[in-house]
Coordinates of C-alpha atoms in Angstrom, one line a residue:
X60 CA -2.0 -5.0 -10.1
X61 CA -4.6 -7.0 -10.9
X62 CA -4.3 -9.7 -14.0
X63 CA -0.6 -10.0 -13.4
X64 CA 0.5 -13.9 -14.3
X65 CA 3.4 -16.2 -12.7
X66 CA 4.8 -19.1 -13.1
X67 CA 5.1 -21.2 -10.4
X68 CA 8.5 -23.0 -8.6
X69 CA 11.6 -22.4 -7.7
X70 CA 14.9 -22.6 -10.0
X71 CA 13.2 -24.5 -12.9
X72 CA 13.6 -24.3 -16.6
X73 CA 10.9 -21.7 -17.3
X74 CA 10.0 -20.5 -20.6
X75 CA 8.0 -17.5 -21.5
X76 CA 6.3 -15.7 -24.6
X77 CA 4.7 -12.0 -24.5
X78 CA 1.1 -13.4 -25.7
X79 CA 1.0 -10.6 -28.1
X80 CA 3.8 -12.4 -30.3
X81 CA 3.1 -16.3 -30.7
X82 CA 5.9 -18.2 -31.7
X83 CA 8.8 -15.7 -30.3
X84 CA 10.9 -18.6 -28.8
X85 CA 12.9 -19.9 -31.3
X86 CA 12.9 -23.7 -31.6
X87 CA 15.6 -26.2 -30.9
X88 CA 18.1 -23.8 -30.4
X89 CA 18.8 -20.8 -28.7
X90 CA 20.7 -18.1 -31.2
X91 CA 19.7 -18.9 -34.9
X92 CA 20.6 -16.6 -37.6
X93 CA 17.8 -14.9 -37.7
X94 CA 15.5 -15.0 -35.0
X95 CA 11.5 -14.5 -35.0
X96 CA 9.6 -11.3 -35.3
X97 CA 13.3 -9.7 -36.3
X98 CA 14.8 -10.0 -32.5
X99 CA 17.6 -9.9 -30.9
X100 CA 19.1 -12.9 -28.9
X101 CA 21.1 -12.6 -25.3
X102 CA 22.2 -14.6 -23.0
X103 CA 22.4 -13.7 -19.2
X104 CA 24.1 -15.5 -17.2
X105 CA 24.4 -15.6 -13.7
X106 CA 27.2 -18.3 -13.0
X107 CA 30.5 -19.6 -14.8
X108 CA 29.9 -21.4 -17.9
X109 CA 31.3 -24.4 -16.5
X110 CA 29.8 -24.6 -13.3
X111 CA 28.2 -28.0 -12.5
X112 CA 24.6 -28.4 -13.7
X113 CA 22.7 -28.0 -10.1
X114 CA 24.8 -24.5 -9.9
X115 CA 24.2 -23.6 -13.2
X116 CA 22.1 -20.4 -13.9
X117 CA 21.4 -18.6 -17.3
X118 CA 18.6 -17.5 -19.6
X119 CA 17.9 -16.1 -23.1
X120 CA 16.2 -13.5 -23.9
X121 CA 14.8 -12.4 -27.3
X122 CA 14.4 -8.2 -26.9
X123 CA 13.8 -5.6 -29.7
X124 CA 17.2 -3.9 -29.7
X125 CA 20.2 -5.7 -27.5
X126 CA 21.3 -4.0 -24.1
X127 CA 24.6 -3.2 -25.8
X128 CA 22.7 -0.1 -26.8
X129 CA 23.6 2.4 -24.8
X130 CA 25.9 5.6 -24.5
X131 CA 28.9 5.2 -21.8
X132 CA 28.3 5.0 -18.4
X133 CA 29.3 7.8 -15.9
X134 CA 29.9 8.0 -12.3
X135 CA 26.7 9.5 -10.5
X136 CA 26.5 10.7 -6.8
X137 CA 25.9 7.5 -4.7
X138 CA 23.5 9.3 -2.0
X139 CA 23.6 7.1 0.9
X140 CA 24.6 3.8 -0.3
X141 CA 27.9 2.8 0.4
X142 CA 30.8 0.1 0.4
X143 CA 32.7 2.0 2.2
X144 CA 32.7 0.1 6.0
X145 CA 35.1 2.1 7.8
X146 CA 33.4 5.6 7.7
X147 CA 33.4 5.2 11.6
X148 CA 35.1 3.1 14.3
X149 CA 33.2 -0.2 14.9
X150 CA 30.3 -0.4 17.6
X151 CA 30.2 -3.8 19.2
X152 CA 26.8 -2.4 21.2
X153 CA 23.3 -3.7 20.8
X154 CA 22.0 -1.6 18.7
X155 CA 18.4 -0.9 17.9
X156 CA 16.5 1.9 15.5
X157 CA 13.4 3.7 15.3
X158 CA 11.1 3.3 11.9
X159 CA 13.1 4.7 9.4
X160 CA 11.5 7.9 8.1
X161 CA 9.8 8.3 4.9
X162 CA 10.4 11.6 3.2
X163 CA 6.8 13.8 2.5
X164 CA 6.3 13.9 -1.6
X165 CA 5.5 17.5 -0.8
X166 CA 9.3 18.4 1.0
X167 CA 11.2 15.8 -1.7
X168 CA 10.4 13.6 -4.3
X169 CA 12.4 10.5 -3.6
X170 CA 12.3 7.3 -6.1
X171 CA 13.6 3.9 -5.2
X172 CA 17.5 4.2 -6.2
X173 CA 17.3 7.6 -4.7
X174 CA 16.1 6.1 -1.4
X175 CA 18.5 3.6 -0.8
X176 CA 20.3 3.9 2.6
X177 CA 23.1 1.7 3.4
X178 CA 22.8 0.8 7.3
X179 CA 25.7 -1.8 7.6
X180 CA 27.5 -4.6 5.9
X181 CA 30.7 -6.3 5.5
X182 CA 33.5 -7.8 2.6
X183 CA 33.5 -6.5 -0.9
X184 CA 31.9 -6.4 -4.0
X185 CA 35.0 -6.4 -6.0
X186 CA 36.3 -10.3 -4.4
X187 CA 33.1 -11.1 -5.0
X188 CA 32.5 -11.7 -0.9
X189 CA 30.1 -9.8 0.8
X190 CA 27.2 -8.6 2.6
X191 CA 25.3 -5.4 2.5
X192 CA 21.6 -4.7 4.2
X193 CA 20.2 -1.7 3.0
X194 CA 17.2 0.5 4.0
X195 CA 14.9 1.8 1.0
X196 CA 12.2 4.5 1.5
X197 CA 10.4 6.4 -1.3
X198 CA 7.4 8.0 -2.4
X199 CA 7.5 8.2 -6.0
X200 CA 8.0 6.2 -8.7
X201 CA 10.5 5.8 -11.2
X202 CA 10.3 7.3 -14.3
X203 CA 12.3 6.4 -17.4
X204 CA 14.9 4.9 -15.0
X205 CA 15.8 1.6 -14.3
X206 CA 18.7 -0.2 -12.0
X207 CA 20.8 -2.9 -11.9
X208 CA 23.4 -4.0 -9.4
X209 CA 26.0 -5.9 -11.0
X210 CA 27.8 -6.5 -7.9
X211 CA 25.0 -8.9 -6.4
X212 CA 21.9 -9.7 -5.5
X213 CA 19.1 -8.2 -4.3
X214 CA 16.4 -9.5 -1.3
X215 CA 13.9 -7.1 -0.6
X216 CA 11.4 -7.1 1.9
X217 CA 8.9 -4.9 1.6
X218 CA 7.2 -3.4 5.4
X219 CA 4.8 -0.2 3.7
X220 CA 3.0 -0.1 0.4
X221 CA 3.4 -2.6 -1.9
X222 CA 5.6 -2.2 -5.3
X223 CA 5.0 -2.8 -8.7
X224 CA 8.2 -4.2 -10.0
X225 CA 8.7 -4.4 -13.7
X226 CA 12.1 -6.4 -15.0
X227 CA 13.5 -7.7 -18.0
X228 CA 11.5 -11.0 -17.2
X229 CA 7.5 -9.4 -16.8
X230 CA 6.3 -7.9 -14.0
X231 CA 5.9 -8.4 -10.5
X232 CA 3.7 -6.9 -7.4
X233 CA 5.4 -7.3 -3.9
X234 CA 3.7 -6.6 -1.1
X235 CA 4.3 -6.3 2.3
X236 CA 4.8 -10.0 3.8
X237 CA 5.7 -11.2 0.6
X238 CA 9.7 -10.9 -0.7
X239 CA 11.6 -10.7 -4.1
X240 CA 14.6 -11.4 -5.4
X241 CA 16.3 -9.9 -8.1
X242 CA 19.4 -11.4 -9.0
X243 CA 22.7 -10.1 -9.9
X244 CA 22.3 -8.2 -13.4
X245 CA 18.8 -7.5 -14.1
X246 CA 17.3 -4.4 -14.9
X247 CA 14.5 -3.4 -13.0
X248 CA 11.9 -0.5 -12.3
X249 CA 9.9 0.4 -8.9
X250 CA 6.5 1.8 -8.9
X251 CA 4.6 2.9 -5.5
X252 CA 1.7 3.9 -4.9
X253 CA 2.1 6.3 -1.4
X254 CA 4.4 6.4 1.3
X255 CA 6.8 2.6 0.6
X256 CA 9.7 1.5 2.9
X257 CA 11.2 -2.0 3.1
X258 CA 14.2 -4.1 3.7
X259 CA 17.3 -5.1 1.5
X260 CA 19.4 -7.8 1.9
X261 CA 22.3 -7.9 -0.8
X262 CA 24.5 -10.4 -1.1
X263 CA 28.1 -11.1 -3.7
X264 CA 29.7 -13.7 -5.0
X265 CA 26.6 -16.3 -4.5
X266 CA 22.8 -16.2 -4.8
X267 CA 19.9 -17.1 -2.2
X268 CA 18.9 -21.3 -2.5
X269 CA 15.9 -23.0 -0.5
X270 CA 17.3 -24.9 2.5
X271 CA 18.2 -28.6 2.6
X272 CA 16.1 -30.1 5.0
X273 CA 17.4 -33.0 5.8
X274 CA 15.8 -35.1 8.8
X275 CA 12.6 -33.3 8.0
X276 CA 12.0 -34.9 4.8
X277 CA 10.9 -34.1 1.0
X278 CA 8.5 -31.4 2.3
X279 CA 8.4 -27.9 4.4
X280 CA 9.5 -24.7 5.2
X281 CA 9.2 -22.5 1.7
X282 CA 8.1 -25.4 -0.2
X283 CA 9.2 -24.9 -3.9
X284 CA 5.9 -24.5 -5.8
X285 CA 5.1 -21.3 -4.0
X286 CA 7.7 -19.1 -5.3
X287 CA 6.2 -17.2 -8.6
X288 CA 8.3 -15.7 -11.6
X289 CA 7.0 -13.3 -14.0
X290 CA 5.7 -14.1 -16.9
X291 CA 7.1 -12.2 -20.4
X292 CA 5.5 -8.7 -21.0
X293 CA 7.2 -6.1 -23.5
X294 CA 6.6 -2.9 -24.5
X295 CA 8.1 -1.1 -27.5
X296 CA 9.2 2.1 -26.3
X297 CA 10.9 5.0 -27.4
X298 CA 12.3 7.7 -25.5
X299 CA 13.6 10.8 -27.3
X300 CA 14.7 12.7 -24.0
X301 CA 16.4 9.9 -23.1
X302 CA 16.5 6.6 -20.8
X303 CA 18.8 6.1 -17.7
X304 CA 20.0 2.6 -16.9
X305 CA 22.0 3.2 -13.2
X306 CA 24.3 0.3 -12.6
X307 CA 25.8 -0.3 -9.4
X308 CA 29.0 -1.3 -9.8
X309 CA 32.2 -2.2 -7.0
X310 CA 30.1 -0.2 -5.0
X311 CA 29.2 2.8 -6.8
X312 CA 26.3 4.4 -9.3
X313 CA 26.8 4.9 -12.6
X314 CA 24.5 6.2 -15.1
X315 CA 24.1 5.5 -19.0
X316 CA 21.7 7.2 -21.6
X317 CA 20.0 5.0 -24.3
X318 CA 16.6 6.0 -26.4
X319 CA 14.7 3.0 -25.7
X320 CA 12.9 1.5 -23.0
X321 CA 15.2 -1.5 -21.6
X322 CA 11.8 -3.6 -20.8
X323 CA 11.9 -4.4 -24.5
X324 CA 12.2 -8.8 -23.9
X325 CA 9.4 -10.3 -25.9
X326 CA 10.3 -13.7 -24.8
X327 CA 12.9 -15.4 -22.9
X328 CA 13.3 -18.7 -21.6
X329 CA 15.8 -20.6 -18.3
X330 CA 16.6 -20.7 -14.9
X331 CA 17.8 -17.1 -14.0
X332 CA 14.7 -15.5 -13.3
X333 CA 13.8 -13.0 -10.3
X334 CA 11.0 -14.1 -8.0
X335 CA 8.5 -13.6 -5.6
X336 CA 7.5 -15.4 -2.3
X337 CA 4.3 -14.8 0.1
X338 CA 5.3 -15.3 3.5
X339 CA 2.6 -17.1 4.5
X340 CA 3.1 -20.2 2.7
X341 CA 6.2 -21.0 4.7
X342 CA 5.6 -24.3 6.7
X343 CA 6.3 -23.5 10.4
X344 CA 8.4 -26.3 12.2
X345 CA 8.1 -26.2 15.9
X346 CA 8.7 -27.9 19.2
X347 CA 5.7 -29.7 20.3
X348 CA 7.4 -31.6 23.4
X349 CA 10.0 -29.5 25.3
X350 CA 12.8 -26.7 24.6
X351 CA 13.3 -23.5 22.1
X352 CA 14.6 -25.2 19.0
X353 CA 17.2 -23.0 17.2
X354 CA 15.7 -20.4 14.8
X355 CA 17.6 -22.2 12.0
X356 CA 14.3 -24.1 11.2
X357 CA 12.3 -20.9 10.2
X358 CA 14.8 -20.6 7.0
X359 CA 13.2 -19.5 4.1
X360 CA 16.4 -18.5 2.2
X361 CA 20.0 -19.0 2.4
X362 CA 23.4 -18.1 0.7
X363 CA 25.7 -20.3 1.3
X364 CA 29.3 -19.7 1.9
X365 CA 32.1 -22.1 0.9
X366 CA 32.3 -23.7 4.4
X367 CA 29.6 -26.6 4.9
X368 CA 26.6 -25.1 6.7
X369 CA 27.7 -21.7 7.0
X370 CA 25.7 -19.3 5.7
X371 CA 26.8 -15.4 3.7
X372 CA 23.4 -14.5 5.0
X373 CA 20.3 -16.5 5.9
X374 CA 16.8 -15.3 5.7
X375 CA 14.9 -16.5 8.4
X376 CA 11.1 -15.4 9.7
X377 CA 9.3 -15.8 13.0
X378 CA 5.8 -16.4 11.9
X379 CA 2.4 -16.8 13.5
X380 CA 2.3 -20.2 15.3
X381 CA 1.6 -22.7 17.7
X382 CA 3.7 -22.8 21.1
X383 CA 2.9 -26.2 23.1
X384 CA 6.2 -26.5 25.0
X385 CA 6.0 -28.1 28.6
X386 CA 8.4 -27.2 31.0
X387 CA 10.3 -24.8 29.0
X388 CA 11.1 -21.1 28.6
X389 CA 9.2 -20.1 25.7
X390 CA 10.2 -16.8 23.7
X391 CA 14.0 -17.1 22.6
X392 CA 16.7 -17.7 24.8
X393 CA 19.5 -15.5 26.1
X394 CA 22.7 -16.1 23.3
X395 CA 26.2 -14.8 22.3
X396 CA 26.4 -15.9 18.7
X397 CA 29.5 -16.2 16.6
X398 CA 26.9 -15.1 13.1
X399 CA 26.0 -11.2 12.9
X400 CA 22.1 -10.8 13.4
X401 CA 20.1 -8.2 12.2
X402 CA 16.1 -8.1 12.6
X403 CA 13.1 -5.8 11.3
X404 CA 9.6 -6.2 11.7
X405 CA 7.4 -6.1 9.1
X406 CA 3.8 -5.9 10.9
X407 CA 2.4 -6.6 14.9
X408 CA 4.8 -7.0 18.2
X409 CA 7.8 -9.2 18.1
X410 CA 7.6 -11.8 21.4
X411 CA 11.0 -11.3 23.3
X412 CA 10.3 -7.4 22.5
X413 CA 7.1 -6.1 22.7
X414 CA 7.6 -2.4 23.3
X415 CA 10.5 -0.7 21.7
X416 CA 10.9 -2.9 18.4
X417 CA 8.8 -1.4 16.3
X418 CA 7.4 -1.6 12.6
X419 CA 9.8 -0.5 10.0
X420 CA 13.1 -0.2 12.4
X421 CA 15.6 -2.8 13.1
X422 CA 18.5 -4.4 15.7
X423 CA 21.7 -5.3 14.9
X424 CA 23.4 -7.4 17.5
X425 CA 26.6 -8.3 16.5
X426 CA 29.0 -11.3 16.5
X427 CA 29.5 -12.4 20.1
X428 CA 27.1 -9.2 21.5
X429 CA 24.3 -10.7 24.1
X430 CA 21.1 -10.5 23.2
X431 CA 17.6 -11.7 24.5
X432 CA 14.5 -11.5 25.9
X433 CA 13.7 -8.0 27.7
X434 CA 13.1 -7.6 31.7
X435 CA 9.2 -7.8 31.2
X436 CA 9.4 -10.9 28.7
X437 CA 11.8 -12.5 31.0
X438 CA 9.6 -12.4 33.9
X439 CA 5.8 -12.9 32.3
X440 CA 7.3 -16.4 30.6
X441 CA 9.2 -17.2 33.9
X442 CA 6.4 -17.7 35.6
X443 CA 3.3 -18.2 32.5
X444 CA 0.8 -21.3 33.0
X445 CA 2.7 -23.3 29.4
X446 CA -0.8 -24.2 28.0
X447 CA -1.3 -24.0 24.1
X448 CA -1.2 -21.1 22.9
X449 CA -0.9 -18.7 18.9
X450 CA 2.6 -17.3 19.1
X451 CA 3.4 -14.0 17.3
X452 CA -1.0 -13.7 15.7
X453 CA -0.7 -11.0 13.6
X454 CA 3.2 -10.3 13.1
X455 CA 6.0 -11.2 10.7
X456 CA 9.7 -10.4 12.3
X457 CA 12.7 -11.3 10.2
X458 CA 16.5 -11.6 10.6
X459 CA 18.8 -11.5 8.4
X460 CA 21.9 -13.4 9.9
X461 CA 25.7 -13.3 8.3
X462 CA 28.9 -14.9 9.4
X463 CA 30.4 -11.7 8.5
X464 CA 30.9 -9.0 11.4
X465 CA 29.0 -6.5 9.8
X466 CA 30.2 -3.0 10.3
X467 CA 27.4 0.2 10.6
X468 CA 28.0 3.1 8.5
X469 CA 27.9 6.8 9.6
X470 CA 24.2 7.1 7.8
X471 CA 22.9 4.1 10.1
X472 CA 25.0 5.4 13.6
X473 CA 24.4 9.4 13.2
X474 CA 22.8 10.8 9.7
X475 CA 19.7 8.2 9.9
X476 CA 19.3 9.7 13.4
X477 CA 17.2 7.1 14.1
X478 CA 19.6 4.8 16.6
X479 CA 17.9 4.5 19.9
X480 CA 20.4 5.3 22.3
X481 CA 18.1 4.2 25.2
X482 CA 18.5 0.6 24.1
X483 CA 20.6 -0.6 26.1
X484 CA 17.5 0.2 29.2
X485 CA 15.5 -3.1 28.2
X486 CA 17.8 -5.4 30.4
X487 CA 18.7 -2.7 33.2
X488 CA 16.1 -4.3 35.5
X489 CA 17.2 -8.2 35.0
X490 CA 17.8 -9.3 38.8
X491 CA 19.3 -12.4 39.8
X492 CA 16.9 -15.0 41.3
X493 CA 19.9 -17.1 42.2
X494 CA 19.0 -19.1 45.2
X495 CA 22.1 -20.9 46.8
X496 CA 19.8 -22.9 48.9
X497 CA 17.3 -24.0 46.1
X498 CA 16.4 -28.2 46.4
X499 CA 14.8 -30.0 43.6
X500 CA 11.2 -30.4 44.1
X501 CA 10.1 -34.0 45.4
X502 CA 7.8 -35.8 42.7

């Protein structure tokens, strides 16, 4: 949308008035008795009160009638999302899936909460430990409905049409190879504009940071001045036929009725904010002398755990880039990992997969399941002149990676009917070259 307005960095002090009201942040503190232009004041919070500074997240916001408002909340039919991991027995198999389809407007009209598909995920919302990674498609917008999950966070990635996202905080349009995050608690509404599938990556108990970066210094990766909040926008909305606020909740939908538009915040001000982030802007780190460095280093997000450098989930990207390695296998090496891995592809041909792995579907190779380069990529980079050359021109793979063993629901192993049994094929052909007679060559 064009004229939309955002503020610019990541986790800072923002404040923010609807330009229509001048004045609407109250001055030197944040609940007086009686606050400007008649409005209410409330706080959300998304950490303990007494949480040390750096960890601290809140903001206030000054809205027309308090979320309080609202007639009791009853359980609503959940569709395909789920909490529920142990629908079917475990599959430790590589497992990859086709696009996801999009329902035709003219068979079903299907808005964003109603086109949320749970494909796998681990822990629970209730112990506030957890990871889900959801698959949304849609092709309508939502009318007079808004959502918020109160059990965690939201990443979402979009791969078709963009969405117009409108929140408590101002609006926001994502498109594909940017990301958003809406944290833990905040209402928000989806608009699309066609045909709209994307990513989710939901995590409880914690909420996505920028990476350290230690030996690399004060600068790169997803620098801190790219990501963009919105900026306040209200409107004053009544709704006689009613409004429906759909809260997620330990794992299930509920549904409340209110008269009022809930994107009633005139002002608001702090450092619990969704966001936006253009994909682009991330500062590639790569080898320029010899080896394949660890995919750790194209980390735009992370959500720690409680253990030093282990992650809930990590959102990492392959971007377009230089390779200039000598000597060395190029694409990504052959690995049993002890984190759960799950990739999607947002746009172009990922390098270790080039047929197969395709736009809008996804892999899940699990903790301790080998993975790696296919029979053709194996053989082209075994034998490819290493000259400089653009890596990945033209396509953005992800991954989101978990330390928890992530288990696939029925929707993602049989109703999706999507899973490509024929997966498995890709490494069939891998021969040994072994050569018991091989000598080093003489320099």
């Amino acid at each position: 949308m064009a004229g939309l307005k955002y503020l610019s960095g990541f986790g800072n002090e923002f404040s923010s008035e609807d330009p229509r009201c001048p004045g609407s942040l109250p001055e030197g503190q944040n609940s007086p008795q009686v606050c400007p232009y008649g409005l209410y004041a409330e706080q959300l919070s998304g950490s303990a009160f007494t949480c040390p500074r750096p960890a601290n997240k809140r903001s206030w916001l000054y809205r027309i009638l308090p979320s309080v408002k609202h007639k009791p909340f009853a359980a609503v039919p959940c569709g395909n999302l789920t909490e529920n991991w142990n629908e079917v027995e475990p599959d430790p198999n590589q497992l990859r899936w086709l696009p996801f389809t999009i329902a035709k407007p003219t068979e079903k009209k299907v808005d964003f909460v109603a086109g949320l598909h749970t494909l796998c995920g681990a822990g629970d919302s209730k112990s506030r430990n957890g990871i889900g990674i959801h698959i949304y498609t849609c092709n309508t917008s939502m009318v007079d409905r808004c959502f918020n999950n109160s059990d965690g966070d939201f990443l979402i990635v979009p791969q078709q049409g963009e969405i117009l996202i409108t929140t408590e905080f101002g609006k926001m349009m994502v498109e594909p190879n940017e990301i958003c995050v809406i944290q833990q608690g905040m209402r928000f509404s989806v608009d699309v504009f066609g045909a709209t599938r994307g990513y989710i990556l939901e995590v409880y108990g914690c909420h996505f940071e920028i990476p350290d970066l230690g030996p690399i210094g004060a600068n790169g990766l997803a620098n801190p001045r790219d990501f963009l909040c919105p900026v306040a926008w209200y409107e004053d909305r009544t709704v006689p036929t009613g409004y429906t606020v759909i809260n997620k909740y330990q794992g299930k939908l509920f549904a409340c009725q209110q008269d009022f538009s809930p994107f009633n915040v005139v002002a608001w001000h702090g450092n619990y904010t969704p966001y936006k982030y253009n994909l682009k802007n991330f500062m590639v780190i790569n080898c320029v002398a010899f080896d394949h460095a660890d995919p750790s280093i194209f980390t735009v997000l992370t959500a720690k755990s409680t253990r030093p450098g282990v992650a809930v989930a990590d959102f990492v990207i392959f971007p377009p880039r230089w390779g200039v390695a000598d000597h060395t296998f190029r694409p990504p090496y052959y690995h049993r990992n002890c984190m759960s891995e799950f990739m999607g592809l947002i746009k172009g041909h990922y390098e270790a997969k080039e047929e197969g792995f395709q736009p809008g579907g996804g892999s899940l190779h699990s903790i301790m399941t080998p993975h790696g380069p296919d029979f053709d990529c194996f053989e082209k980079n075994s034998t490819a002149e290493l000259k400089p050359e653009r890596v990945a021109e033209g396509t953005m793979a992800f991954m989101f990676e978990s330390s928890f063993s992530m288990a696939v629901t029925k929707w993602g192993l049989q109703t999706c009917q999507r899973l490509d049994k024929t997966y498995y094929q890709c490494w069939e052909p891998l021969r040994s070259h072994f050569n018991p007679n091989w000598k080093p060559s003489k320099k």
